[in-house]
Amino acid sequence: TLYTLTSDDFATAGSTEGVPFFYRWEKCGVHAYIGDSTSAGRDSVGTTEPLDAFTLVSGQRLPMNPPSSSYLGLIKEGAYRWKFD
């Protein structure tokens, strides 16, 4: 899901997520998710222009720990609920 944030919302999201201590903002290009929940992700790349967006990236240079099983469960549940392919 993409959100359009005000400057205040952007600052609040950053401070809530630990910017600049644990994460940093990084500009990226994203493709709108379009299709039928079977091949929508694959089909949208190359058929739509990427949108400018920002994502949070770990600012720590230490070895990365994998996500906890509970957090991974939330990611999987969201992907299933929103029919990501």
Tab-separated table of C-alpha atoms in Angstrom:
chain	number	residue	atom	x	y	z
A	1	THR	CA	0.000	0.000	0.000
A	2	LEU	CA	1.258	3.459	-0.870
A	3	TYR	CA	0.380	6.468	1.218
A	4	THR	CA	0.717	10.182	0.554
A	5	LEU	CA	2.008	11.776	3.751
A	6	THR	CA	2.135	15.356	4.898
A	7	SER	CA	5.488	16.613	6.161
A	8	ASP	CA	4.251	16.175	9.738
A	9	ASP	CA	3.029	12.624	9.048
A	10	PHE	CA	6.365	11.771	7.426
A	11	ALA	CA	8.250	13.069	10.488
A	12	THR	CA	5.943	11.173	12.853
A	13	ALA	CA	6.339	7.922	10.907
A	14	GLY	CA	10.105	8.341	10.947
A	15	SER	CA	10.340	9.002	14.662
A	16	THR	CA	7.952	6.124	15.438
A	17	GLU	CA	10.133	3.729	13.422
A	18	GLY	CA	13.434	4.865	14.918
A	19	VAL	CA	14.781	7.262	12.262
A	20	PRO	CA	17.682	8.162	12.355
A	21	PHE	CA	18.870	5.820	15.116
A	22	PHE	CA	17.857	2.445	13.683
A	23	TYR	CA	16.475	3.206	10.212
A	24	ARG	CA	16.979	5.746	7.450
A	25	TRP	CA	14.752	6.837	4.601
A	26	GLU	CA	15.789	5.733	1.112
A	27	LYS	CA	14.164	6.856	-2.129
A	28	CYS	CA	12.948	4.045	-4.367
A	29	GLY	CA	10.734	3.409	-7.368
A	30	VAL	CA	7.632	1.269	-6.991
A	31	HIS	CA	5.134	-0.138	-9.456
A	32	ALA	CA	1.406	0.024	-8.812
A	33	TYR	CA	0.021	-3.423	-8.000
A	34	ILE	CA	-2.577	-4.215	-10.650
A	35	GLY	CA	-4.148	-7.458	-11.763
A	36	ASP	CA	-5.898	-10.558	-10.593
A	37	SER	CA	-4.013	-11.771	-7.485
A	38	THR	CA	-2.287	-14.470	-9.531
A	39	SER	CA	0.385	-12.665	-11.506
A	40	ALA	CA	-0.358	-9.024	-10.729
A	41	GLY	CA	3.035	-8.206	-9.251
A	42	ARG	CA	4.903	-9.704	-12.181
A	43	ASP	CA	2.510	-8.205	-14.744
A	44	SER	CA	2.721	-4.652	-13.392
A	45	VAL	CA	6.532	-4.413	-13.698
A	46	GLY	CA	7.335	-3.124	-17.145
A	47	THR	CA	3.761	-2.084	-17.919
A	48	THR	CA	3.500	0.843	-15.530
A	49	GLU	CA	5.878	3.695	-14.845
A	50	PRO	CA	7.540	3.477	-11.429
A	51	LEU	CA	6.322	5.954	-8.839
A	52	ASP	CA	8.736	7.823	-6.589
A	53	ALA	CA	8.467	6.618	-3.003
A	54	PHE	CA	10.485	6.204	0.172
A	55	THR	CA	11.143	3.096	2.226
A	56	LEU	CA	12.850	2.517	5.539
A	57	VAL	CA	16.235	0.802	5.452
A	58	SER	CA	18.198	-0.402	8.450
A	59	GLY	CA	20.932	2.041	9.315
A	60	GLN	CA	22.859	-0.538	11.303
A	61	ARG	CA	25.897	-2.189	9.800
A	62	LEU	CA	25.749	-5.155	12.178
A	63	PRO	CA	24.794	-8.609	10.925
A	64	MET	CA	21.078	-8.641	10.230
A	65	ASN	CA	18.810	-10.745	12.386
A	66	PRO	CA	15.931	-12.456	10.595
A	67	PRO	CA	12.443	-11.224	11.483
A	68	SER	CA	10.813	-12.874	14.483
A	69	SER	CA	8.313	-15.625	13.752
A	70	SER	CA	5.470	-13.413	14.991
A	71	TYR	CA	6.495	-10.531	12.681
A	72	LEU	CA	6.936	-12.919	9.740
A	73	GLY	CA	3.454	-14.251	10.498
A	74	LEU	CA	2.034	-10.726	10.220
A	75	ILE	CA	3.750	-10.230	6.869
A	76	LYS	CA	2.363	-13.530	5.551
A	77	GLU	CA	-1.109	-12.773	6.886
A	78	GLY	CA	-1.112	-9.370	5.177
A	79	ALA	CA	0.074	-10.859	1.887
A	80	TYR	CA	-2.696	-13.459	2.037
A	81	ARG	CA	-5.360	-10.959	3.093
A	82	TRP	CA	-4.482	-8.474	0.346
A	83	LYS	CA	-3.987	-11.286	-2.192
A	84	PHE	CA	-0.378	-10.538	-3.035
A	85	ASP	CA	1.016	-13.115	-5.423
